[in-house]
Amino acid sequence: MNTKYLDINQDGYSVRCKLMCGTNARQHRRVVVCTHGFGGNKDITSIQKFAEKETGKFKDDAVLAFDWPCHGKDARKKLELAECFEYLKLVVDYARGELGASFVYNYSVSLGAFLTLAYMHQFGNPFARVALRSTGLDMERHMRNNVSPADLPKLERGREVEVGFERKMKIDQRLLDDLAANDVRKFEYFDWADGILMLHGTEDEYIPIAEARKFADNNVIELVEVEGSDHAFRNPKNMDLAIHTVVEFFSPQGK
C-alpha cells in the first residue's frame, strides 16, 4: 500500500491528510473518507488496518484520512463545530476534484460518526455509502463528560476549559450549545437509510447499545451488533469483523 501525507490549504484552513492507495495512480474512481473519534488522529491503527483491507481488495480505490480540528497534527487549539464541518467539506471536495472520485464513501467512528451525520443533515449527503462505528449520539453529554468537575463551573460562566487525552484542546459553552442544536437523534435520515450501515458493540461503555438500536430503528438503518465489543473495538477479532463488514458494504456491486 502506498502512503502519502498532504495538506489541503484553502480558505485559511490547513487540513492534515493521509492518502493510502493500492496503486501509484493519481486519480481514483472510488475514494473512502475515514474519520476518527475524539482524541484520535489520522494515523490510528484502526484506520491503517481498514485502508490495508480496502486497497488490498479493491486496488484502484484510495482511502483519505484526516485530522479533525485540534487533533493529531492539526494546528488549531479550540474545537468548534463549524470548523469540523468545513474540514469535512474540504476533504470531500479534494476527493472529487484532485483525486477525481466519482464515488466518495465515508467510514467514521464515534465523534467522527456524529459529525458525519450532523453534516449530512445540514448540507446534504455527498457520500455513495456511509459506515458508522460506535456512533456518538448524545454528543453534547459525551463532550461535557470530558470536562473535569473542577472546570464545570468555569464552563458555565462562559470561560474556556481544556479537555482531551495526550493532546489538550479548548472548548466552551458555545460548542456544547452547538452540539445540542445538532442532536442527530432529532433528525431524520430515511432518504439515505439504504446507504447507511451502523456497527456497535453490545458492551459499549460510552454509548449504550440501546441508544444505537433506537436511532437505527427510528431511521430504518441496518445495525450490526458486535457481541461483547467495547466502544473502541479493542478485541482484534471484533475490529477485524468490523473492517471486513465495512469493506464488503463498500463493494462496487453495492453502489
mmCIF file of C-alpha atoms in Angstrom:
data_model
loop_
_atom_site.group_PDB
_atom_site.id
_atom_site.type_symbol
_atom_site.label_atom_id
_atom_site.label_comp_id
_atom_site.label_asym_id
_atom_site.label_seq_id
_atom_site.Cartn_x
_atom_site.Cartn_y
_atom_site.Cartn_z
ATOM 1 C CA MET A 1 0.000 0.000 0.000
ATOM 2 C CA ASN A 2 1.308 3.437 -0.946
ATOM 3 C CA THR A 3 1.008 6.197 1.659
ATOM 4 C CA LYS A 4 1.285 9.944 1.151
ATOM 5 C CA TYR A 5 0.854 12.813 3.589
ATOM 6 C CA LEU A 6 -0.628 16.032 2.231
ATOM 7 C CA ASP A 7 -2.239 19.268 3.391
ATOM 8 C CA ILE A 8 -5.393 20.790 1.941
ATOM 9 C CA ASN A 9 -4.757 24.531 2.201
ATOM 10 C CA GLN A 10 -7.845 26.561 1.424
ATOM 11 C CA ASP A 11 -9.924 29.402 2.875
ATOM 12 C CA GLY A 12 -7.460 29.903 5.735
ATOM 13 C CA TYR A 13 -7.565 26.239 6.755
ATOM 14 C CA SER A 14 -4.866 23.591 6.558
ATOM 15 C CA VAL A 15 -6.316 20.090 6.781
ATOM 16 C CA ARG A 16 -3.662 17.471 7.511
ATOM 17 C CA CYS A 17 -4.412 14.351 5.477
ATOM 18 C CA LYS A 18 -3.102 10.852 4.865
ATOM 19 C CA LEU A 19 -3.757 9.262 1.479
ATOM 20 C CA MET A 20 -3.473 5.474 1.185
ATOM 21 C CA CYS A 21 -3.676 3.768 -2.213
ATOM 22 C CA GLY A 22 -3.249 0.332 -3.714
ATOM 23 C CA THR A 23 -1.603 1.702 -6.864
ATOM 24 C CA ASN A 24 0.503 4.655 -7.989
ATOM 25 C CA ALA A 25 -2.425 6.202 -9.859
ATOM 26 C CA ARG A 26 -3.033 9.891 -9.236
ATOM 27 C CA GLN A 27 -6.793 9.634 -9.612
ATOM 28 C CA HIS A 28 -9.258 7.142 -8.175
ATOM 29 C CA ARG A 29 -12.844 6.479 -9.170
ATOM 30 C CA ARG A 30 -13.694 5.451 -5.608
ATOM 31 C CA VAL A 31 -12.371 7.207 -2.502
ATOM 32 C CA VAL A 32 -13.201 6.337 1.102
ATOM 33 C CA VAL A 33 -13.013 9.257 3.530
ATOM 34 C CA CYS A 34 -12.076 7.975 7.007
ATOM 35 C CA THR A 35 -12.652 9.997 10.160
ATOM 36 C CA HIS A 36 -11.509 9.248 13.708
ATOM 37 C CA GLY A 37 -13.115 9.811 17.088
ATOM 38 C CA PHE A 38 -12.451 12.232 19.942
ATOM 39 C CA GLY A 39 -8.780 12.247 20.893
ATOM 40 C CA GLY A 40 -7.792 10.190 17.843
ATOM 41 C CA ASN A 41 -5.939 11.093 14.665
ATOM 42 C CA LYS A 42 -5.494 10.024 11.057
ATOM 43 C CA ASP A 43 -2.648 7.632 11.945
ATOM 44 C CA ILE A 44 -4.531 5.378 14.352
ATOM 45 C CA THR A 45 -4.132 1.650 13.817
ATOM 46 C CA SER A 46 -7.798 1.005 13.011
ATOM 47 C CA ILE A 47 -7.703 3.375 10.031
ATOM 48 C CA GLN A 48 -4.438 1.860 8.831
ATOM 49 C CA LYS A 49 -5.889 -1.659 9.020
ATOM 50 C CA PHE A 50 -9.038 -0.621 7.207
ATOM 51 C CA ALA A 51 -7.022 1.041 4.427
ATOM 52 C CA GLU A 52 -4.894 -2.076 4.001
ATOM 53 C CA LYS A 53 -8.003 -4.243 3.620
ATOM 54 C CA GLU A 54 -9.863 -1.797 1.371
ATOM 55 C CA THR A 55 -6.982 -1.163 -1.019
ATOM 56 C CA GLY A 56 -5.927 -4.803 -0.852
ATOM 57 C CA LYS A 57 -9.318 -5.976 -2.098
ATOM 58 C CA PHE A 58 -10.030 -3.025 -4.397
ATOM 59 C CA LYS A 59 -6.604 -1.951 -5.606
ATOM 60 C CA ASP A 60 -7.850 1.050 -7.568
ATOM 61 C CA ASP A 61 -9.520 2.577 -4.506
ATOM 62 C CA ALA A 62 -7.998 5.223 -2.252
ATOM 63 C CA VAL A 63 -8.538 5.886 1.451
ATOM 64 C CA LEU A 64 -8.277 9.500 2.585
ATOM 65 C CA ALA A 65 -7.985 10.115 6.336
ATOM 66 C CA PHE A 66 -7.541 13.473 8.054
ATOM 67 C CA ASP A 67 -7.152 15.099 11.458
ATOM 68 C CA TRP A 68 -10.217 16.842 12.839
ATOM 69 C CA PRO A 69 -9.552 20.366 14.202
ATOM 70 C CA CYS A 70 -7.410 20.243 17.385
ATOM 71 C CA HIS A 71 -6.475 16.603 16.780
ATOM 72 C CA GLY A 72 -3.292 14.938 15.575
ATOM 73 C CA LYS A 73 -1.068 17.367 13.675
ATOM 74 C CA ASP A 74 -3.780 19.992 13.251
ATOM 75 C CA ALA A 75 -2.721 23.499 14.246
ATOM 76 C CA ARG A 76 -5.956 24.685 15.800
ATOM 77 C CA LYS A 77 -6.300 24.986 19.580
ATOM 78 C CA LYS A 78 -10.047 25.453 20.084
ATOM 79 C CA LEU A 79 -12.655 22.955 18.916
ATOM 80 C CA GLU A 80 -15.564 24.479 17.014
ATOM 81 C CA LEU A 81 -18.353 22.608 15.239
ATOM 82 C CA ALA A 82 -18.442 24.892 12.191
ATOM 83 C CA GLU A 83 -14.754 24.226 11.533
ATOM 84 C CA CYS A 84 -15.307 20.473 11.768
ATOM 85 C CA PHE A 85 -17.952 20.795 9.067
ATOM 86 C CA GLU A 86 -15.586 22.876 6.943
ATOM 87 C CA TYR A 87 -12.813 20.285 7.234
ATOM 88 C CA LEU A 88 -15.130 17.513 6.070
ATOM 89 C CA LYS A 89 -16.323 19.615 3.133
ATOM 90 C CA LEU A 90 -12.754 20.401 2.060
ATOM 91 C CA VAL A 91 -11.786 16.724 2.195
ATOM 92 C CA VAL A 92 -14.823 15.647 0.157
ATOM 93 C CA ASP A 93 -14.117 18.389 -2.395
ATOM 94 C CA TYR A 94 -10.489 17.234 -2.618
ATOM 95 C CA ALA A 95 -11.574 13.643 -3.201
ATOM 96 C CA ARG A 96 -13.827 14.720 -6.026
ATOM 97 C CA GLY A 97 -11.573 17.367 -7.525
ATOM 98 C CA GLU A 98 -7.934 16.421 -7.068
ATOM 99 C CA LEU A 99 -8.487 12.661 -6.842
ATOM 100 C CA GLY A 100 -11.224 12.556 -9.488
ATOM 101 C CA ALA A 101 -13.607 10.421 -7.432
ATOM 102 C CA SER A 102 -16.962 9.574 -8.952
ATOM 103 C CA PHE A 103 -17.969 7.826 -5.732
ATOM 104 C CA VAL A 104 -16.986 9.088 -2.269
ATOM 105 C CA TYR A 105 -17.631 6.792 0.680
ATOM 106 C CA ASN A 106 -17.419 7.555 4.389
ATOM 107 C CA TYR A 107 -16.212 5.348 7.244
ATOM 108 C CA SER A 108 -16.390 7.202 10.548
ATOM 109 C CA VAL A 109 -16.070 6.398 14.241
ATOM 110 C CA SER A 110 -17.598 7.864 17.410
ATOM 111 C CA LEU A 111 -17.244 11.680 17.267
ATOM 112 C CA GLY A 112 -16.468 11.388 13.561
ATOM 113 C CA ALA A 113 -19.689 9.415 13.048
ATOM 114 C CA PHE A 114 -21.668 12.113 14.839
ATOM 115 C CA LEU A 115 -20.038 14.857 12.754
ATOM 116 C CA THR A 116 -20.779 12.941 9.559
ATOM 117 C CA LEU A 117 -24.459 12.587 10.432
ATOM 118 C CA ALA A 118 -24.731 16.225 11.528
ATOM 119 C CA TYR A 119 -23.008 17.344 8.311
ATOM 120 C CA MET A 120 -25.406 15.276 6.203
ATOM 121 C CA HIS A 121 -28.392 16.886 7.906
ATOM 122 C CA GLN A 122 -27.022 20.410 7.496
ATOM 123 C CA PHE A 123 -25.583 20.218 3.982
ATOM 124 C CA GLY A 124 -26.927 17.082 2.321
ATOM 125 C CA ASN A 125 -25.322 13.713 1.723
ATOM 126 C CA PRO A 126 -22.281 13.701 -0.589
ATOM 127 C CA PHE A 127 -21.484 10.026 0.057
ATOM 128 C CA ALA A 128 -22.312 6.948 -2.007
ATOM 129 C CA ARG A 129 -22.372 4.913 1.206
ATOM 130 C CA VAL A 130 -21.726 5.640 4.886
ATOM 131 C CA ALA A 131 -20.471 3.210 7.544
ATOM 132 C CA LEU A 132 -20.586 4.356 11.169
ATOM 133 C CA ARG A 133 -18.920 2.549 14.072
ATOM 134 C CA SER A 134 -19.649 3.307 17.743
ATOM 135 C CA THR A 135 -21.701 6.306 16.659
ATOM 136 C CA GLY A 136 -21.681 9.263 19.037
ATOM 137 C CA LEU A 137 -25.347 10.137 19.505
ATOM 138 C CA ASP A 138 -25.841 12.349 22.599
ATOM 139 C CA MET A 139 -22.648 14.233 21.770
ATOM 140 C CA GLU A 140 -23.335 17.227 23.987
ATOM 141 C CA ARG A 141 -23.446 14.930 27.017
ATOM 142 C CA HIS A 142 -20.386 12.970 25.910
ATOM 143 C CA MET A 143 -18.367 16.155 25.426
ATOM 144 C CA ARG A 144 -19.487 17.570 28.767
ATOM 145 C CA ASN A 145 -18.347 14.341 30.420
ATOM 146 C CA ASN A 146 -14.817 15.111 29.213
ATOM 147 C CA VAL A 147 -14.763 18.235 31.388
ATOM 148 C CA SER A 148 -13.305 17.794 34.874
ATOM 149 C CA PRO A 149 -15.684 18.531 37.774
ATOM 150 C CA ALA A 150 -13.415 21.412 38.821
ATOM 151 C CA ASP A 151 -13.795 23.034 35.386
ATOM 152 C CA LEU A 152 -17.570 22.722 35.038
ATOM 153 C CA PRO A 153 -18.286 25.976 36.942
ATOM 154 C CA LYS A 154 -15.803 27.788 34.669
ATOM 155 C CA LEU A 155 -17.580 26.435 31.602
ATOM 156 C CA GLU A 156 -20.956 27.573 32.920
ATOM 157 C CA ARG A 157 -19.533 31.071 33.483
ATOM 158 C CA GLY A 158 -18.613 31.285 29.806
ATOM 159 C CA ARG A 159 -14.909 30.559 30.144
ATOM 160 C CA GLU A 160 -12.877 28.201 28.000
ATOM 161 C CA VAL A 161 -11.677 24.930 29.528
ATOM 162 C CA GLU A 162 -9.292 22.242 28.353
ATOM 163 C CA VAL A 163 -10.263 18.660 27.528
ATOM 164 C CA GLY A 164 -8.519 15.775 25.830
ATOM 165 C CA PHE A 165 -6.055 12.970 26.408
ATOM 166 C CA GLU A 166 -2.448 13.198 25.193
ATOM 167 C CA ARG A 167 -3.314 16.393 23.371
ATOM 168 C CA LYS A 168 -5.453 19.035 25.053
ATOM 169 C CA MET A 169 -7.900 21.320 23.286
ATOM 170 C CA LYS A 170 -10.072 24.235 24.358
ATOM 171 C CA ILE A 171 -13.852 24.104 24.366
ATOM 172 C CA ASP A 172 -16.533 26.459 25.633
ATOM 173 C CA GLN A 173 -20.271 26.555 26.254
ATOM 174 C CA ARG A 174 -20.876 27.615 22.667
ATOM 175 C CA LEU A 175 -19.546 24.278 21.440
ATOM 176 C CA LEU A 176 -21.839 22.398 23.818
ATOM 177 C CA ASP A 177 -24.788 24.512 22.650
ATOM 178 C CA ASP A 178 -23.905 23.789 19.014
ATOM 179 C CA LEU A 179 -23.668 20.064 19.728
ATOM 180 C CA ALA A 180 -27.073 20.139 21.422
ATOM 181 C CA ALA A 181 -28.581 22.052 18.489
ATOM 182 C CA ASN A 182 -27.197 19.397 16.136
ATOM 183 C CA ASP A 183 -28.510 16.432 18.113
ATOM 184 C CA VAL A 184 -28.673 13.833 15.339
ATOM 185 C CA ARG A 185 -31.284 11.841 17.262
ATOM 186 C CA LYS A 186 -33.807 14.573 16.428
ATOM 187 C CA PHE A 187 -33.172 14.443 12.679
ATOM 188 C CA GLU A 188 -34.484 12.056 10.043
ATOM 189 C CA TYR A 189 -32.238 10.029 7.743
ATOM 190 C CA PHE A 190 -34.883 7.977 5.924
ATOM 191 C CA ASP A 191 -33.891 9.221 2.475
ATOM 192 C CA TRP A 192 -30.354 7.843 2.909
ATOM 193 C CA ALA A 193 -31.056 4.847 5.128
ATOM 194 C CA ASP A 194 -30.348 2.236 2.436
ATOM 195 C CA GLY A 195 -26.845 3.631 2.066
ATOM 196 C CA ILE A 196 -26.003 3.770 5.784
ATOM 197 C CA LEU A 197 -24.627 0.940 7.922
ATOM 198 C CA MET A 198 -24.090 1.148 11.682
ATOM 199 C CA LEU A 199 -21.832 -1.116 13.752
ATOM 200 C CA HIS A 200 -21.983 -1.018 17.537
ATOM 201 C CA GLY A 201 -20.605 -3.104 20.382
ATOM 202 C CA THR A 202 -23.064 -4.637 22.824
ATOM 203 C CA GLU A 203 -20.714 -3.649 25.671
ATOM 204 C CA ASP A 204 -20.037 -0.074 24.548
ATOM 205 C CA GLU A 205 -19.232 1.788 27.772
ATOM 206 C CA TYR A 206 -19.893 5.285 26.371
ATOM 207 C CA ILE A 207 -22.850 4.911 24.003
ATOM 208 C CA PRO A 208 -25.122 2.106 25.230
ATOM 209 C CA ILE A 209 -26.267 -0.326 22.560
ATOM 210 C CA ALA A 210 -29.858 0.644 23.388
ATOM 211 C CA GLU A 211 -29.186 4.168 22.074
ATOM 212 C CA ALA A 212 -27.800 2.796 18.819
ATOM 213 C CA ARG A 213 -30.757 0.436 18.437
ATOM 214 C CA LYS A 214 -33.261 3.241 18.940
ATOM 215 C CA PHE A 215 -31.550 5.530 16.435
ATOM 216 C CA ALA A 216 -31.227 2.753 13.854
ATOM 217 C CA ASP A 217 -34.854 1.662 14.322
ATOM 218 C CA ASN A 218 -36.168 5.226 14.081
ATOM 219 C CA ASN A 219 -34.375 5.722 10.767
ATOM 220 C CA VAL A 220 -34.683 2.181 9.340
ATOM 221 C CA ILE A 221 -30.885 1.866 9.253
ATOM 222 C CA GLU A 222 -29.192 -1.534 9.342
ATOM 223 C CA LEU A 223 -27.379 -2.075 12.641
ATOM 224 C CA VAL A 224 -24.731 -4.754 13.067
ATOM 225 C CA GLU A 225 -24.391 -5.564 16.762
ATOM 226 C CA VAL A 226 -20.956 -6.889 17.667
ATOM 227 C CA GLU A 227 -21.346 -9.154 20.656
ATOM 228 C CA GLY A 228 -19.076 -8.296 23.579
ATOM 229 C CA SER A 229 -17.344 -5.385 21.894
ATOM 230 C CA ASP A 230 -16.497 -2.199 23.773
ATOM 231 C CA HIS A 231 -16.555 1.331 22.337
ATOM 232 C CA ALA A 232 -13.074 1.127 20.815
ATOM 233 C CA PHE A 233 -13.432 -2.449 19.484
ATOM 234 C CA ARG A 234 -10.199 -3.299 21.318
ATOM 235 C CA ASN A 235 -10.573 -7.024 20.741
ATOM 236 C CA PRO A 236 -8.740 -7.697 17.429
ATOM 237 C CA LYS A 237 -11.413 -10.183 16.336
ATOM 238 C CA ASN A 238 -14.118 -7.564 16.795
ATOM 239 C CA MET A 239 -12.084 -4.997 14.867
ATOM 240 C CA ASP A 240 -11.433 -7.476 12.059
ATOM 241 C CA LEU A 241 -15.157 -8.213 11.862
ATOM 242 C CA ALA A 242 -15.988 -4.510 11.681
ATOM 243 C CA ILE A 243 -13.428 -3.829 8.962
ATOM 244 C CA HIS A 244 -14.494 -6.851 6.906
ATOM 245 C CA THR A 245 -18.155 -5.790 7.175
ATOM 246 C CA VAL A 246 -17.414 -2.225 6.048
ATOM 247 C CA VAL A 247 -15.205 -3.318 3.132
ATOM 248 C CA GLU A 248 -17.994 -5.592 1.917
ATOM 249 C CA PHE A 249 -20.552 -2.790 2.357
ATOM 250 C CA PHE A 250 -18.384 -0.574 0.151
ATOM 251 C CA SER A 251 -18.033 -3.203 -2.559
ATOM 252 C CA PRO A 252 -18.545 -1.888 -6.118
ATOM 253 C CA GLN A 253 -21.590 -4.114 -6.548
ATOM 254 C CA GLY A 254 -23.336 -2.161 -3.794
ATOM 255 C CA LYS A 255 -23.196 1.390 -5.117
#
